[in-house]
Short mmCIF file of C-alpha atoms in Angstrom, two decimals:
data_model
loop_
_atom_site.label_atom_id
_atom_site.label_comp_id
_atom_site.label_asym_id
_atom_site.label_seq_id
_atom_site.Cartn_x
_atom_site.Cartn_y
_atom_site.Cartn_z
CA UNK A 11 0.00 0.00 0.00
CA UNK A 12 1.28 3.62 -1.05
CA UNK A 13 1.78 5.81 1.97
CA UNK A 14 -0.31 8.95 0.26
CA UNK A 15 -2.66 6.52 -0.03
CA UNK A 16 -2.87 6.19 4.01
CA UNK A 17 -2.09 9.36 4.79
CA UNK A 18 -2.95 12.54 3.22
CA UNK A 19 -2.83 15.15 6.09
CA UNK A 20 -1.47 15.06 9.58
CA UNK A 21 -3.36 16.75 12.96
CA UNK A 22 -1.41 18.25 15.33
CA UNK A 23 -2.04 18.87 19.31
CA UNK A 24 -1.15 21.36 21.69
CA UNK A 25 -4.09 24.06 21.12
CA UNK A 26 -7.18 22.74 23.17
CA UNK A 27 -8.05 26.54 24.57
CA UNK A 28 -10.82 28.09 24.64
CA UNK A 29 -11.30 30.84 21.64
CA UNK A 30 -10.71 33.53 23.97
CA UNK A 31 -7.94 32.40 25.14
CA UNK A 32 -6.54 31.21 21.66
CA UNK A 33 -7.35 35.20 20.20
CA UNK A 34 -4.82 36.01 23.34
CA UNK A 35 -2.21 34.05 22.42
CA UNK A 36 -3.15 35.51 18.83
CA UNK A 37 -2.09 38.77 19.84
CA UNK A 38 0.98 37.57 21.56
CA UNK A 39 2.49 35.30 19.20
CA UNK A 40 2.04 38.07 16.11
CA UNK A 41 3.62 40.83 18.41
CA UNK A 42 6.51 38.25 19.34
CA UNK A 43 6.89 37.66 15.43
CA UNK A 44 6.73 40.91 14.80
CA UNK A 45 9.63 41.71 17.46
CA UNK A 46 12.14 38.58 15.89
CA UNK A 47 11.62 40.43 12.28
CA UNK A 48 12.27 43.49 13.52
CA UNK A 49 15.30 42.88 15.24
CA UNK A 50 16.71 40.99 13.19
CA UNK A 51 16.54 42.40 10.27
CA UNK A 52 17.98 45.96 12.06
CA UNK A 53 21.02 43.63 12.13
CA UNK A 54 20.92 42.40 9.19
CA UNK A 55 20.57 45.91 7.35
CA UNK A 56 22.94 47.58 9.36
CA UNK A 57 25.72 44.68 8.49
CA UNK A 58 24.67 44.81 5.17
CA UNK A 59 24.76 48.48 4.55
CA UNK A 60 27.46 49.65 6.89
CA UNK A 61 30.99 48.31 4.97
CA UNK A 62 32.97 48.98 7.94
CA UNK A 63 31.17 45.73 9.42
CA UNK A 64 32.40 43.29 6.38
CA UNK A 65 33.92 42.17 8.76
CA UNK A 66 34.44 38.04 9.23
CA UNK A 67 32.79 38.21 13.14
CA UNK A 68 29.98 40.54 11.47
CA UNK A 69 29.27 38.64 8.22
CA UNK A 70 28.75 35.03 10.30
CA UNK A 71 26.22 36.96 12.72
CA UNK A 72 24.19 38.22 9.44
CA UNK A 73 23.89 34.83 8.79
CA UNK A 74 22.51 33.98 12.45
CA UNK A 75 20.16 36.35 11.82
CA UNK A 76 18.97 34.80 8.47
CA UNK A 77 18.86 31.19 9.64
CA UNK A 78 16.54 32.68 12.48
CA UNK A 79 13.82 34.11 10.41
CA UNK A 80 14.09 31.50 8.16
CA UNK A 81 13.15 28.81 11.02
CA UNK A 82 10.77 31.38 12.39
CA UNK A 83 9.14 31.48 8.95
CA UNK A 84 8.69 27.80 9.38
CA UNK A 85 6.74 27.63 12.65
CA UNK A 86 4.66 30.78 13.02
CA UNK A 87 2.97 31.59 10.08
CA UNK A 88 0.92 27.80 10.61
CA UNK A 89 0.44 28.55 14.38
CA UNK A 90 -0.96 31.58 13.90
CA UNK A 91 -3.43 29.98 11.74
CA UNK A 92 -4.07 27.42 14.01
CA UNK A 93 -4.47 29.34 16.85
CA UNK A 94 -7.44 31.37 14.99
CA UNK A 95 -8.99 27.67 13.19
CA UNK A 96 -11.33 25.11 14.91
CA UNK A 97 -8.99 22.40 13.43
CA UNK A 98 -5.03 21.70 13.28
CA UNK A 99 -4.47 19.98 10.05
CA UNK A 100 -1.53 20.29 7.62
CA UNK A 101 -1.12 18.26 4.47
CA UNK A 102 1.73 15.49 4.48
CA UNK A 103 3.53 17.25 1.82
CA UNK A 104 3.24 20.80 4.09
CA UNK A 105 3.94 18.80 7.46
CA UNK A 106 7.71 17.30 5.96
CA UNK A 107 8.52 21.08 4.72
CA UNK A 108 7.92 21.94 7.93
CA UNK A 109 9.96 19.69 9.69
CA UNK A 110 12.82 19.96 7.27
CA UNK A 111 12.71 23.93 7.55
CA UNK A 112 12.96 23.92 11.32
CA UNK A 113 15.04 20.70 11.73
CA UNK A 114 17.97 22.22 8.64
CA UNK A 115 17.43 26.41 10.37
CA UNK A 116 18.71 24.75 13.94
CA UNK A 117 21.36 22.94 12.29
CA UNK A 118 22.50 25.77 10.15
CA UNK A 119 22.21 27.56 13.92
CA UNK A 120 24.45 25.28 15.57
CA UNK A 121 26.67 24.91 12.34
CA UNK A 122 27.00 28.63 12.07
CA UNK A 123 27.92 29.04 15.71
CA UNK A 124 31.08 26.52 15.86
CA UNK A 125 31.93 29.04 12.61
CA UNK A 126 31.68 31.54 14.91
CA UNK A 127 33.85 30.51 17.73
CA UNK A 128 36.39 29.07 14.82
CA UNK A 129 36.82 32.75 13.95
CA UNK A 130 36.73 34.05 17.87
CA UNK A 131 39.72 31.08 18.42
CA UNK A 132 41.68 32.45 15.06
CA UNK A 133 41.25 36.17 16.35
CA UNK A 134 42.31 35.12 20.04
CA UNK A 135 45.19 32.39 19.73
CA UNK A 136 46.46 33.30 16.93
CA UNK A 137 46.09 37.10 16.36
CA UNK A 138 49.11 37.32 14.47
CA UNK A 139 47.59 35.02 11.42
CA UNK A 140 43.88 35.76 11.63
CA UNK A 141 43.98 37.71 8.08
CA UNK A 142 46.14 35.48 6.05
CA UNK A 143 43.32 32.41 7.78
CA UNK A 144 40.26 34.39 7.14
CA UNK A 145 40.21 35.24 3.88
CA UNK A 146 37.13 36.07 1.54
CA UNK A 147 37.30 32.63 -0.34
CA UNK A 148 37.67 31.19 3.98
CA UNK A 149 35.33 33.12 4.77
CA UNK A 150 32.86 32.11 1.31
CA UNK A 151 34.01 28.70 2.65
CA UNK A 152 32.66 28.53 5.94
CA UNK A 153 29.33 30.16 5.59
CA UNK A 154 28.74 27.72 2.14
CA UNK A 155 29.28 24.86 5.01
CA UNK A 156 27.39 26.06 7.70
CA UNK A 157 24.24 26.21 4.99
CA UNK A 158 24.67 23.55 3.22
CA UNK A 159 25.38 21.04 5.71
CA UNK A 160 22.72 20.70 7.48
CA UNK A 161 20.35 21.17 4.45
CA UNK A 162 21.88 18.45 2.82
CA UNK A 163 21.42 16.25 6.01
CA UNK A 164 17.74 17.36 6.61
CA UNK A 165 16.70 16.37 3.44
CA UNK A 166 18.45 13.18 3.09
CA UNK A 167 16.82 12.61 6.59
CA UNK A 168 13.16 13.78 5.13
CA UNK A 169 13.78 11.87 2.02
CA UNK A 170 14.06 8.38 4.27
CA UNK A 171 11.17 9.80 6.12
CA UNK A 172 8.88 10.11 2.88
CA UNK A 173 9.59 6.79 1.15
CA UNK A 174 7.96 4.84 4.68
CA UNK A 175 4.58 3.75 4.48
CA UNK A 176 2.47 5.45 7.61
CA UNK A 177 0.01 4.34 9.76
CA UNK A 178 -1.09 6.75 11.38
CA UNK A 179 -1.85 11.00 10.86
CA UNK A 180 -1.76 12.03 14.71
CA UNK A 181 1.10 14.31 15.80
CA UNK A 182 1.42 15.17 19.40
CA UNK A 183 3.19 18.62 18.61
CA UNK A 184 2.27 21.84 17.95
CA UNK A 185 4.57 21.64 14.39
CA UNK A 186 5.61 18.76 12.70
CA UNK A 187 9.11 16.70 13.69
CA UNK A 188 10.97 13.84 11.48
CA UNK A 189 10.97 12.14 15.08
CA UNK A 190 7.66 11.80 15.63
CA UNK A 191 6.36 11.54 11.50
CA UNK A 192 9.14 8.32 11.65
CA UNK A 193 6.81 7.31 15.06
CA UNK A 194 4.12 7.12 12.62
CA UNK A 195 6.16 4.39 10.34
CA UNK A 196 4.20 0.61 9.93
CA UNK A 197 7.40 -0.16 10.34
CA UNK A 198 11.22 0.98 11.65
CA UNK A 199 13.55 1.78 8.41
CA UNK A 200 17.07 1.03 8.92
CA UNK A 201 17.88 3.39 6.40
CA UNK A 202 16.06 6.71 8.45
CA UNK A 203 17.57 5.68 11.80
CA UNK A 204 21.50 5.13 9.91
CA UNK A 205 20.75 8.51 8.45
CA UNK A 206 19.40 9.48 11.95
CA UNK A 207 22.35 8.56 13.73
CA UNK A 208 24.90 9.52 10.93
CA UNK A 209 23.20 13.20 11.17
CA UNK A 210 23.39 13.32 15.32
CA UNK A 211 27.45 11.86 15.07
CA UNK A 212 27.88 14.93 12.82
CA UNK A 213 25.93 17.80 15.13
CA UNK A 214 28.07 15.99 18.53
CA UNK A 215 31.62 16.31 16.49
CA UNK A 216 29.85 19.97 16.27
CA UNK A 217 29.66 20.36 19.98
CA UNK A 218 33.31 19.08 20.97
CA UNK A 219 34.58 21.30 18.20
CA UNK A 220 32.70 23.97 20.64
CA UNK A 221 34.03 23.06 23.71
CA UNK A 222 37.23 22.46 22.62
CA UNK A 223 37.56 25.86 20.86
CA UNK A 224 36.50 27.53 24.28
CA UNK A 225 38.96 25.56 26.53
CA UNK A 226 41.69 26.92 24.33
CA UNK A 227 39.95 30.67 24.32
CA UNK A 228 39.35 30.48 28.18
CA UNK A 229 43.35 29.19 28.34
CA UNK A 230 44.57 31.85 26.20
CA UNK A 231 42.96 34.64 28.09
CA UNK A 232 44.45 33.52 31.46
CA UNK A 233 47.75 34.43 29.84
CA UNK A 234 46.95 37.51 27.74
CA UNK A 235 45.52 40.75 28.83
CA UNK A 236 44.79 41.52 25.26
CA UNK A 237 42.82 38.29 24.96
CA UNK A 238 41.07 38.71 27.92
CA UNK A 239 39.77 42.04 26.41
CA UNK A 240 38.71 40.17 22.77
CA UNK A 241 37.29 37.56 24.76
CA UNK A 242 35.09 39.99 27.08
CA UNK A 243 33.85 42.00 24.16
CA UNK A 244 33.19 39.43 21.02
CA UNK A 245 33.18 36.42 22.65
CA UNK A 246 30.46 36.82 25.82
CA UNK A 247 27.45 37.34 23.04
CA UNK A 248 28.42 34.30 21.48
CA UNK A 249 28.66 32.28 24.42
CA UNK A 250 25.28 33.86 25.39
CA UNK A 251 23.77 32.39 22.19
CA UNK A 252 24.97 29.07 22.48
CA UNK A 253 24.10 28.89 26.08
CA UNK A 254 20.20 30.53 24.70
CA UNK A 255 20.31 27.55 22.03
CA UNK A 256 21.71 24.45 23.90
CA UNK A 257 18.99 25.43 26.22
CA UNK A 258 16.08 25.51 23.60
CA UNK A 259 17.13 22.35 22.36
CA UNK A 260 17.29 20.83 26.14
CA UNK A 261 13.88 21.44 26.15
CA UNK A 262 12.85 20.23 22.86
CA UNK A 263 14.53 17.00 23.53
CA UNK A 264 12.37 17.03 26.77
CA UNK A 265 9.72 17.60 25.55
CA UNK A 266 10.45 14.79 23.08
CA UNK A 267 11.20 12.53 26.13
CA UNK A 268 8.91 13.54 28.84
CA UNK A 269 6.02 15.91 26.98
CA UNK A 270 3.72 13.40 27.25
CA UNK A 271 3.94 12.27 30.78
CA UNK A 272 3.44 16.04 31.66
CA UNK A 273 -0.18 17.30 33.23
CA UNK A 274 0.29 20.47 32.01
CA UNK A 275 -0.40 21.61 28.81
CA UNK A 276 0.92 25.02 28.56
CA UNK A 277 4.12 23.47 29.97
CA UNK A 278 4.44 21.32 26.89
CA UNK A 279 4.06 24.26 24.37
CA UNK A 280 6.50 26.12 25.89
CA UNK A 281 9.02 23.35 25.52
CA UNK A 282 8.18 22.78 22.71
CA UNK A 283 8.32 26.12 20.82
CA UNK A 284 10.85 27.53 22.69
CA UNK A 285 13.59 27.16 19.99
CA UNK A 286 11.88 29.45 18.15
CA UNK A 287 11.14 31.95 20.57
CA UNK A 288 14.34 33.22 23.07
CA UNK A 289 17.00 32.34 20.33
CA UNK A 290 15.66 34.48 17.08
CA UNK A 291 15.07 37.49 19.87
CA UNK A 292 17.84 36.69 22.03
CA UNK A 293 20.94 36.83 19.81
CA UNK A 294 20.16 40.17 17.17
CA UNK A 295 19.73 42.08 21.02
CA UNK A 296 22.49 40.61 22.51
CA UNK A 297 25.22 41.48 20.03
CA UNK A 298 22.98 44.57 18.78
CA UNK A 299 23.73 45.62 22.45
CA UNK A 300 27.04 44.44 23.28
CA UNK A 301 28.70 44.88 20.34
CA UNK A 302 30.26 48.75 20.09
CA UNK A 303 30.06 48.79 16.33
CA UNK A 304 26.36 47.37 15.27
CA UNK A 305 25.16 49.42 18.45
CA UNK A 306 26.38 52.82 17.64
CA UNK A 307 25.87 52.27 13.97
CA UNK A 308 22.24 51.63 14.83
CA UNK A 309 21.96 54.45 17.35
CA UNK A 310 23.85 56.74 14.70
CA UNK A 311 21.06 55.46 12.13
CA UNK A 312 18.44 56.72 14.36
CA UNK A 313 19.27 60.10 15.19
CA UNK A 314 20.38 60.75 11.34
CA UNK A 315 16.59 59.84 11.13
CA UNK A 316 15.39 61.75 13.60
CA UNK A 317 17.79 65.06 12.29
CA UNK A 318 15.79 64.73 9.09
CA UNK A 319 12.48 64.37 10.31
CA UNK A 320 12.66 67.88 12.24
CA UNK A 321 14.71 69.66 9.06
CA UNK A 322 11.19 68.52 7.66
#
């Protein structure tokens, strides 16, 4: 039997309110939406426009940014329709571009952050190279990977995902997940959990590369004034976004664990969606207000604004 022909659309859980209560949530979600887009794209401009930032630090933030609104774009456009419809249905061609759009935006996150703290350990331990090592076509080099990567591994994942026959459409999630469609499988496929596993080994060698970058930043700075300073000024934000994400994706696995077991509902969501919430809002403020250059550019941008409004 053909999987379409057993499953055509998927239902998801999570939003048994009452109306009122759902038009509340309404309201919040679309002004927390709003917020993400707006500060993150004040980032990106200001990068983009300002050449003084083409800088290597600058252009692998811009790219934070992006991978944020484009996981953002993947997850609250369909809850906010959900939140204001009687019924939570997506189609099971719509529910595995959903997954692979969240599922390849926090890879490209976590990808794009062990870029970052490459460049923070090239600028700290080895100050003396860190233009002849970050070059343009370096620099080309590591944002191509920290894109393609996990796209590539997403939809080799959603590919396995698609060819298994499913036997059932429920989906105890607000959004869809390549966990819990595979849950939905007649029957396990060797070749989604290999790819499964072969995709986790890849995101762990990620997260040594992390911690092994910061053990020799933290070692460096005990010895150098000047890399104490560099670490203090470029290096906190980052660590503040990795912290923000390893956190959101502590809870998703959670959730993933444990969500059902919990009595609370609005305990669940929250786990759930908080991946998409504190990081996309979290990181554009953090280095938009920590970092001396985006900061005063932005401030500068303001009050040019504001000069020409009263010449007006």
């Amino acid at each position: 039997m053909d999987n379409a022909s057993v499953v055509t659309f998927f239902r998801l859980s999570g939003l048994n309110y009452r109306m009122q209560h759902r038009i509340i949530l309404f309201v919040l979600t679309l002004l927390c939406y709003s917020v993400i887009w707006i500060v993150d794209i004040v980032v990106i401009m200001t990068i983009t426009v300002d050449r003084k930032l083409h800088e290597p630090m600058y252009i692998f933030l811009c790219n934070l940014c992006i991978s944020g609104l484009y996981g953002t774009a993947g997850f609250y456009p369909k809850f906010l329709m959900d939140l204001l419809s009687t019924t939570h249905v997506i189609s099971y061609a719509g529910c595995l571009l959903q997954s692979f759009v969240l599922h390849s935006s926090s890879g490209s996150d976590l990808s794009i952050l062990a870029v970052m703290a490459y460049d923070r350990y090239v600028a700290i331990c080895h100050p003396l190279m860190y233009h002849s090592v970050m070059t343009t076509q370096r620099i080309s080099l590591l944002v191509a990977f920290s894109w393609l990567l996990p796209l590539l591994c997403m939809f080799t994942n959603t590919m396995t995902i698609f060819q298994s026959k499913l036997c059932s459409s429920h989906i105890p999630k607000l959004y869809c997940s390549n966990s819990l469609i595979d849950k939905l499988a007649c029957s396990a496929s060797i070749a989604n959990t290999s790819i499964a596993h072969v995709n986790i080994a890849i995101y762990v060698v990620h997260f040594f590369f992390l911690l092994w970058s910061y053990m020799c930043l933290v070692r460096t700075c005990l010895t150098s004034q000047q890399g104490r300073k560099k670490f203090m000024q470029t290096c906190i934000p980052h660590l503040v976004s990795l912290i923000s994400f390893a956190f959101a994706v502590l809870f998703d696995l959670m959730y993933t664990r444990f969500g059902s077991r919990m009595s609370s509902q609005g305990l669940q969501n929250f786990m759930a969606i908080n991946v998409f919430l504190i990081p996309p809002v979290l990181n554009p403020l953090v280095y938009g207000l920590t970092l001396t250059k985006i900061h005063s550019r932005v401030l500068g941008f303001i009050q040019e604004r504001k000069e020409i409004v009263e010449t007006k």
